[in-house]
PDB file of C-alpha atoms in Angstrom:
ATOM      1  CA  GLN A  73      37.236  10.989  15.813  1.00 92.00           C
ATOM      2  CA  VAL A  74      33.780  11.186  17.369  1.00 94.00           C
ATOM      3  CA  GLN A  75      32.724   7.997  19.112  1.00 96.00           C
ATOM      4  CA  LEU A  76      29.554   7.198  21.017  1.00 98.00           C
ATOM      5  CA  GLN A  77      29.694   3.947  22.943  1.00 98.00           C
ATOM      6  CA  GLN A  78      26.299   2.707  24.109  1.00 98.00           C
ATOM      7  CA  SER A  79      25.536   0.113  26.729  1.00 97.00           C
ATOM      8  CA  GLY A  80      24.489  -3.367  25.719  1.00 97.00           C
ATOM      9  CA  THR A  81      21.226  -5.127  24.997  1.00 98.00           C
ATOM     10  CA  GLU A  82      18.696  -5.156  27.829  1.00 97.00           C
ATOM     11  CA  LEU A  83      15.997  -7.727  28.532  1.00 98.00           C
ATOM     12  CA  VAL A  84      13.724  -6.317  31.197  1.00 97.00           C
ATOM     13  CA  LYS A  85      10.402  -7.147  32.791  1.00 97.00           C
ATOM     14  CA  PRO A  86       7.204  -5.142  32.386  1.00 97.00           C
ATOM     15  CA  ALA A  87       6.719  -2.358  34.941  1.00 97.00           C
ATOM     16  CA  SER A  88      10.459  -2.178  35.633  1.00 97.00           C
ATOM     17  CA  SER A  89      12.989   0.524  34.709  1.00 98.00           C
ATOM     18  CA  VAL A  90      16.181   0.527  32.696  1.00 98.00           C
ATOM     19  CA  LYS A  91      19.065   2.988  32.375  1.00 98.00           C
ATOM     20  CA  ILE A  92      20.998   3.184  29.113  1.00 98.00           C
ATOM     21  CA  SER A  93      24.405   4.847  28.868  1.00 98.00           C
ATOM     22  CA  CYS A  94      26.186   6.635  26.037  1.00 98.00           C
ATOM     23  CA  LYS A  95      29.887   7.402  26.528  1.00 98.00           C
ATOM     24  CA  ALA A  96      31.198  10.120  24.248  1.00 98.00           C
ATOM     25  CA  SER A  97      34.736  10.755  23.057  1.00 96.00           C
ATOM     26  CA  GLY A  98      36.515  12.689  20.340  1.00 95.00           C
ATOM     27  CA  TYR A  99      34.729  15.987  20.875  1.00 95.00           C
ATOM     28  CA  THR A 100      33.806  18.421  23.632  1.00 95.00           C
ATOM     29  CA  PHE A 101      30.996  16.623  25.424  1.00 96.00           C
ATOM     30  CA  THR A 102      29.819  19.657  27.380  1.00 95.00           C
ATOM     31  CA  SER A 103      29.449  21.878  24.306  1.00 96.00           C
ATOM     32  CA  ASN A 104      27.162  19.705  22.201  1.00 96.00           C
ATOM     33  CA  TYR A 105      23.552  18.688  22.507  1.00 97.00           C
ATOM     34  CA  MET A 106      22.784  14.996  22.902  1.00 98.00           C
ATOM     35  CA  HIS A 107      19.520  13.717  21.482  1.00 98.00           C
ATOM     36  CA  TRP A 108      17.884  10.388  22.225  1.00 98.00           C
ATOM     37  CA  ILE A 109      15.911   8.644  19.507  1.00 98.00           C
ATOM     38  CA  ARG A 110      13.658   5.587  19.565  1.00 98.00           C
ATOM     39  CA  GLN A 111      13.245   3.126  16.694  1.00 97.00           C
ATOM     40  CA  GLN A 112      10.590   0.475  17.270  1.00 94.00           C
ATOM     41  CA  PRO A 113      10.890  -2.811  15.316  1.00 86.00           C
ATOM     42  CA  GLY A 114      10.219  -2.196  11.652  1.00 81.00           C
ATOM     43  CA  ASN A 115       9.263   1.395  12.344  1.00 82.00           C
ATOM     44  CA  GLY A 116      10.709   4.796  11.805  1.00 88.00           C
ATOM     45  CA  LEU A 117      12.403   7.198  14.163  1.00 96.00           C
ATOM     46  CA  GLU A 118      10.990   9.146  17.125  1.00 98.00           C
ATOM     47  CA  TRP A 119      12.677  11.977  18.969  1.00 98.00           C
ATOM     48  CA  ILE A 120      12.580  11.466  22.739  1.00 98.00           C
ATOM     49  CA  GLY A 121      14.411  14.617  23.832  1.00 98.00           C
ATOM     50  CA  TRP A 122      17.741  16.328  24.215  1.00 98.00           C
ATOM     51  CA  ILE A 123      20.122  17.204  26.987  1.00 98.00           C
ATOM     52  CA  TYR A 124      22.833  19.865  26.977  1.00 98.00           C
ATOM     53  CA  PRO A 125      25.552  18.336  29.162  1.00 97.00           C
ATOM     54  CA  GLY A 126      27.209  21.699  29.785  1.00 95.00           C
ATOM     55  CA  ASN A 127      24.421  22.850  32.073  1.00 95.00           C
ATOM     56  CA  GLY A 128      22.110  19.835  32.310  1.00 96.00           C
ATOM     57  CA  ASN A 129      19.236  21.545  30.505  1.00 97.00           C
ATOM     58  CA  THR A 130      16.748  19.160  28.934  1.00 97.00           C
ATOM     59  CA  LYS A 131      13.856  19.251  26.506  1.00 97.00           C
ATOM     60  CA  TYR A 132      11.450  16.351  26.109  1.00 98.00           C
ATOM     61  CA  ASN A 133       8.930  15.236  23.556  1.00 98.00           C
ATOM     62  CA  GLN A 134       5.668  15.426  25.564  1.00 97.00           C
ATOM     63  CA  LYS A 135       4.941  11.877  24.448  1.00 96.00           C
ATOM     64  CA  PHE A 136       7.851  10.710  26.620  1.00 96.00           C
ATOM     65  CA  ASP A 137       7.169  12.897  29.642  1.00 91.00           C
ATOM     66  CA  GLY A 138       7.237  10.652  32.678  1.00 92.00           C
ATOM     67  CA  LYS A 139       8.679   7.818  30.591  1.00 97.00           C
ATOM     68  CA  ALA A 140      12.208   9.045  29.871  1.00 98.00           C
ATOM     69  CA  THR A 141      14.658  10.935  32.072  1.00 98.00           C
ATOM     70  CA  LEU A 142      17.864  12.313  30.552  1.00 98.00           C
ATOM     71  CA  THR A 143      20.978  13.007  32.579  1.00 98.00           C
ATOM     72  CA  ALA A 144      24.668  13.556  31.903  1.00 98.00           C
ATOM     73  CA  ASP A 145      27.890  13.086  33.847  1.00 97.00           C
ATOM     74  CA  LYS A 146      30.471  15.628  32.748  1.00 97.00           C
ATOM     75  CA  SER A 147      33.289  13.893  34.606  1.00 96.00           C
ATOM     76  CA  SER A 148      32.956  10.746  32.489  1.00 97.00           C
ATOM     77  CA  SER A 149      31.490  12.329  29.323  1.00 98.00           C
ATOM     78  CA  THR A 150      28.558   9.974  29.588  1.00 98.00           C
ATOM     79  CA  ALA A 151      24.896  10.622  28.872  1.00 98.00           C
ATOM     80  CA  TYR A 152      22.161   8.490  30.345  1.00 98.00           C
ATOM     81  CA  MET A 153      18.535   7.809  29.610  1.00 98.00           C
ATOM     82  CA  GLN A 154      16.326   6.120  32.162  1.00 98.00           C
ATOM     83  CA  LEU A 155      13.076   4.580  30.971  1.00 98.00           C
ATOM     84  CA  SER A 156      10.452   3.766  33.587  1.00 97.00           C
ATOM     85  CA  SER A 157       7.205   1.784  33.873  1.00 97.00           C
ATOM     86  CA  LEU A 158       8.224  -0.296  30.892  1.00 97.00           C
ATOM     87  CA  THR A 159       5.666  -2.014  28.686  1.00 97.00           C
ATOM     88  CA  SER A 160       5.988  -4.040  25.504  1.00 95.00           C
ATOM     89  CA  GLU A 161       5.521  -0.777  23.591  1.00 94.00           C
ATOM     90  CA  ASP A 162       8.926   0.331  24.880  1.00 96.00           C
ATOM     91  CA  SER A 163      10.686  -2.561  23.145  1.00 97.00           C
ATOM     92  CA  ALA A 164      12.896  -0.775  20.640  1.00 97.00           C
ATOM     93  CA  VAL A 165      16.384   0.294  19.707  1.00 98.00           C
ATOM     94  CA  TYR A 166      17.430   3.528  21.400  1.00 98.00           C
ATOM     95  CA  PHE A 167      20.079   5.777  19.873  1.00 98.00           C
ATOM     96  CA  CYS A 168      22.058   8.595  21.418  1.00 98.00           C
ATOM     97  CA  VAL A 169      22.913  11.247  18.843  1.00 98.00           C
ATOM     98  CA  SER A 170      25.382  14.077  19.310  1.00 98.00           C
ATOM     99  CA  GLY A 171      25.090  17.497  17.717  1.00 96.00           C
ATOM    100  CA  TRP A 172      22.194  19.847  17.076  1.00 95.00           C
ATOM    101  CA  TYR A 173      21.883  18.638  13.495  1.00 97.00           C
ATOM    102  CA  PHE A 174      21.779  14.944  14.520  1.00 97.00           C
ATOM    103  CA  ASP A 175      25.409  14.857  13.435  1.00 97.00           C
ATOM    104  CA  PHE A 176      26.670  11.588  14.847  1.00 97.00           C
ATOM    105  CA  TRP A 177      24.705   8.509  15.912  1.00 98.00           C
ATOM    106  CA  GLY A 178      25.636   5.855  18.431  1.00 98.00           C
ATOM    107  CA  PRO A 179      25.244   2.185  17.486  1.00 98.00           C
ATOM    108  CA  GLY A 180      21.994   1.843  19.409  1.00 98.00           C
ATOM    109  CA  THR A 181      20.884  -0.133  22.451  1.00 98.00           C
ATOM    110  CA  MET A 182      18.186  -2.739  22.029  1.00 97.00           C
ATOM    111  CA  VAL A 183      15.673  -2.926  24.865  1.00 98.00           C
ATOM    112  CA  THR A 184      13.265  -5.842  24.979  1.00 97.00           C
ATOM    113  CA  VAL A 185      10.433  -5.759  27.506  1.00 97.00           C
ATOM    114  CA  SER A 186       9.113  -9.221  28.226  1.00 96.00           C
ATOM    115  CA  SER A 187       8.018 -11.280  31.191  1.00 94.00           C
TER     116      SER A 187
ATOM    117  CA  ASP B  84       3.405  18.192  15.862  1.00 97.00           C
ATOM    118  CA  VAL B  85       5.006  18.830  12.474  1.00 98.00           C
ATOM    119  CA  VAL B  86       4.299  16.027  10.022  1.00 98.00           C
ATOM    120  CA  LEU B  87       6.937  15.302   7.392  1.00 98.00           C
ATOM    121  CA  THR B  88       5.590  13.423   4.374  1.00 98.00           C
ATOM    122  CA  GLN B  89       8.219  11.639   2.324  1.00 98.00           C
ATOM    123  CA  THR B  90       7.671  10.389  -1.196  1.00 97.00           C
ATOM    124  CA  PRO B  91       8.090   7.935  -2.683  1.00 98.00           C
ATOM    125  CA  PRO B  92       8.080   5.319   0.091  1.00 97.00           C
ATOM    126  CA  THR B  93      10.240   3.050  -2.045  1.00 97.00           C
ATOM    127  CA  LEU B  94      12.538   3.731  -4.938  1.00 97.00           C
ATOM    128  CA  SER B  95      14.257   1.273  -7.242  1.00 97.00           C
ATOM    129  CA  ALA B  96      17.240   2.554  -9.190  1.00 97.00           C
ATOM    130  CA  THR B  97      20.012   1.254 -11.406  1.00 97.00           C
ATOM    131  CA  ILE B  98      23.631   2.147 -10.804  1.00 97.00           C
ATOM    132  CA  GLY B  99      24.335   5.553 -12.282  1.00 97.00           C
ATOM    133  CA  GLN B 100      20.707   6.664 -12.320  1.00 97.00           C
ATOM    134  CA  SER B 101      19.784   9.964 -10.693  1.00 98.00           C
ATOM    135  CA  VAL B 102      16.922   9.944  -8.193  1.00 98.00           C
ATOM    136  CA  SER B 103      15.069  12.432  -6.009  1.00 98.00           C
ATOM    137  CA  ILE B 104      13.227  12.108  -2.718  1.00 98.00           C
ATOM    138  CA  SER B 105      10.646  14.630  -1.591  1.00 98.00           C
ATOM    139  CA  CYS B 106       9.966  15.738   1.970  1.00 98.00           C
ATOM    140  CA  ARG B 107       6.957  17.975   2.560  1.00 98.00           C
ATOM    141  CA  SER B 108       6.258  19.579   5.910  1.00 98.00           C
ATOM    142  CA  SER B 109       2.869  20.378   7.448  1.00 98.00           C
ATOM    143  CA  GLN B 110       4.206  23.813   8.379  1.00 98.00           C
ATOM    144  CA  SER B 111       7.083  26.065   7.449  1.00 98.00           C
ATOM    145  CA  LEU B 112      10.460  24.973   8.777  1.00 98.00           C
ATOM    146  CA  LEU B 113      11.927  28.476   8.626  1.00 98.00           C
ATOM    147  CA  HIS B 114      12.982  29.319  12.177  1.00 97.00           C
ATOM    148  CA  SER B 115      12.674  32.831  13.560  1.00 97.00           C
ATOM    149  CA  ASN B 116      16.494  32.977  13.602  1.00 96.00           C
ATOM    150  CA  GLY B 117      16.562  32.626   9.808  1.00 96.00           C
ATOM    151  CA  ASN B 118      17.771  29.011   9.710  1.00 97.00           C
ATOM    152  CA  THR B 119      15.784  26.123   8.278  1.00 98.00           C
ATOM    153  CA  TYR B 120      16.497  23.032  10.333  1.00 98.00           C
ATOM    154  CA  LEU B 121      15.757  20.359   7.774  1.00 98.00           C
ATOM    155  CA  HIS B 122      18.284  17.542   7.501  1.00 98.00           C
ATOM    156  CA  TRP B 123      18.653  14.268   5.614  1.00 98.00           C
ATOM    157  CA  LEU B 124      19.831  10.944   7.026  1.00 98.00           C
ATOM    158  CA  LEU B 125      20.667   7.546   5.535  1.00 98.00           C
ATOM    159  CA  GLN B 126      20.209   4.331   7.469  1.00 97.00           C
ATOM    160  CA  ARG B 127      21.994   1.472   5.725  1.00 97.00           C
ATOM    161  CA  PRO B 128      20.812  -2.080   6.503  1.00 95.00           C
ATOM    162  CA  GLY B 129      21.829  -3.110   9.996  1.00 93.00           C
ATOM    163  CA  GLN B 130      23.446   0.237  10.764  1.00 96.00           C
ATOM    164  CA  SER B 131      22.524   3.367  12.670  1.00 97.00           C
ATOM    165  CA  PRO B 132      21.554   6.429  10.647  1.00 97.00           C
ATOM    166  CA  GLN B 133      24.174   8.866   9.408  1.00 98.00           C
ATOM    167  CA  LEU B 134      23.848  12.544   8.585  1.00 98.00           C
ATOM    168  CA  LEU B 135      24.119  13.360   4.875  1.00 98.00           C
ATOM    169  CA  ILE B 136      22.797  16.902   4.520  1.00 98.00           C
ATOM    170  CA  TYR B 137      22.061  19.522   7.186  1.00 98.00           C
ATOM    171  CA  LEU B 138      20.327  22.888   7.026  1.00 98.00           C
ATOM    172  CA  VAL B 139      18.586  21.916   3.769  1.00 98.00           C
ATOM    173  CA  SER B 140      21.624  21.923   1.492  1.00 98.00           C
ATOM    174  CA  ARG B 141      24.901  21.701   3.415  1.00 98.00           C
ATOM    175  CA  LEU B 142      26.860  18.545   2.731  1.00 98.00           C
ATOM    176  CA  GLU B 143      28.143  16.806   5.844  1.00 98.00           C
ATOM    177  CA  SER B 144      31.903  16.261   5.895  1.00 96.00           C
ATOM    178  CA  GLY B 145      32.910  13.031   4.176  1.00 96.00           C
ATOM    179  CA  VAL B 146      29.634  12.624   2.289  1.00 98.00           C
ATOM    180  CA  PRO B 147      30.071  12.253  -1.492  1.00 97.00           C
ATOM    181  CA  ASN B 148      29.022  15.261  -3.529  1.00 96.00           C
ATOM    182  CA  ARG B 149      26.589  13.185  -5.598  1.00 98.00           C
ATOM    183  CA  PHE B 150      24.211  13.957  -2.721  1.00 98.00           C
ATOM    184  CA  SER B 151      22.542  17.347  -2.736  1.00 98.00           C
ATOM    185  CA  GLY B 152      19.659  18.985  -0.937  1.00 98.00           C
ATOM    186  CA  SER B 153      17.379  21.837  -1.865  1.00 98.00           C
ATOM    187  CA  GLY B 154      14.125  23.489  -0.910  1.00 98.00           C
ATOM    188  CA  SER B 155      12.607  26.039   1.409  1.00 98.00           C
ATOM    189  CA  GLY B 156       9.590  26.600   3.619  1.00 97.00           C
ATOM    190  CA  THR B 157       7.630  23.364   3.444  1.00 98.00           C
ATOM    191  CA  ASP B 158       9.040  21.648   0.376  1.00 98.00           C
ATOM    192  CA  PHE B 159      12.415  19.898   0.285  1.00 98.00           C
ATOM    193  CA  THR B 160      14.271  17.498  -1.991  1.00 98.00           C
ATOM    194  CA  LEU B 161      17.225  15.176  -1.683  1.00 98.00           C
ATOM    195  CA  LYS B 162      18.875  14.299  -4.981  1.00 98.00           C
ATOM    196  CA  ILE B 163      21.390  11.567  -5.676  1.00 98.00           C
ATOM    197  CA  SER B 164      23.186  12.242  -8.958  1.00 98.00           C
ATOM    198  CA  GLY B 165      24.417   8.857 -10.059  1.00 96.00           C
ATOM    199  CA  VAL B 166      23.352   6.182  -7.576  1.00 98.00           C
ATOM    200  CA  GLU B 167      26.039   3.806  -6.369  1.00 97.00           C
ATOM    201  CA  ALA B 168      25.570   0.394  -4.766  1.00 96.00           C
ATOM    202  CA  GLU B 169      26.520   1.707  -1.325  1.00 96.00           C
ATOM    203  CA  ASP B 170      23.587   4.149  -1.406  1.00 98.00           C
ATOM    204  CA  LEU B 171      21.005   1.482  -0.664  1.00 97.00           C
ATOM    205  CA  GLY B 172      19.098   1.914   2.559  1.00 97.00           C
ATOM    206  CA  VAL B 173      16.368   4.078   4.048  1.00 97.00           C
ATOM    207  CA  TYR B 174      16.514   7.844   3.721  1.00 98.00           C
ATOM    208  CA  TYR B 175      14.854  10.041   6.331  1.00 98.00           C
ATOM    209  CA  CYS B 176      14.261  13.750   6.518  1.00 98.00           C
ATOM    210  CA  VAL B 177      14.174  15.258  10.007  1.00 98.00           C
ATOM    211  CA  GLN B 178      13.145  18.692  11.207  1.00 98.00           C
ATOM    212  CA  GLY B 179      14.692  20.491  14.155  1.00 97.00           C
ATOM    213  CA  THR B 180      12.788  23.766  13.902  1.00 98.00           C
ATOM    214  CA  HIS B 181       9.677  22.960  15.930  1.00 97.00           C
ATOM    215  CA  ALA B 182       9.669  20.815  19.070  1.00 96.00           C
ATOM    216  CA  PRO B 183       8.951  17.975  19.212  1.00 98.00           C
ATOM    217  CA  PHE B 184      11.431  17.294  16.432  1.00 98.00           C
ATOM    218  CA  THR B 185      10.023  14.845  13.915  1.00 98.00           C
ATOM    219  CA  PHE B 186      11.149  12.484  11.192  1.00 98.00           C
ATOM    220  CA  GLY B 187       9.692  11.563   7.863  1.00 98.00           C
ATOM    221  CA  SER B 188       8.503   7.977   7.461  1.00 96.00           C
ATOM    222  CA  GLY B 189      11.445   7.097   5.244  1.00 97.00           C
ATOM    223  CA  THR B 190      12.186   6.234   1.628  1.00 98.00           C
ATOM    224  CA  LYS B 191      13.716   2.862   0.941  1.00 97.00           C
ATOM    225  CA  LEU B 192      16.193   2.893  -1.937  1.00 98.00           C
ATOM    226  CA  GLU B 193      16.747  -0.426  -3.638  1.00 97.00           C
ATOM    227  CA  ILE B 194      19.348  -1.105  -6.292  1.00 93.00           C
ATOM    228  CA  LYS B 195      18.094  -2.950  -9.378  1.00 91.00           C
TER     229      LYS B 195
END
């Protein structure tokens, strides 16, 4: 069955960067889009962007241009999202989601930005 | 960006009651390829969201058939025919027609 295993909770300092991982199994990693979604505390859902691991193509929400960088490693079926220049506004849960229709969601990675 | 307006923001239902959630888009979600990329998600308390309905009305595998979706253009509805206790949570519509993809603000379903 489809599984998305995300990396653990991160506590990071302002102005730093963090890289979150999402290891996929149970389906063909290279043939499915992977979205990344942000959910701030008590808030709704925001689309950050997608990556197509088969060829590395990406599409970003302009709001996250310069903030998020999406990559994928085909050899390990793992997608990554790096977030840079972190501020308290970036404190949130981040989900990886496989499939064009937002088919399957990972458990989420909580990122807390605090000095 | 496309704005999805969900109503009502909260819904209180008894077991067995049928309920509907509306999702209205600020522009048509009909893609030039003929598909309408409007989907429905449920986020149960403490869990990540799960896909219920995709492409307006197609039931995701494993989702009970008491859930149904309808609509076209800018106006969409999720119906639950006979609410069960496990249906509590927040329902979101999401559009994948126009980038950036956007979500509705959610409808919280409470069980009386």
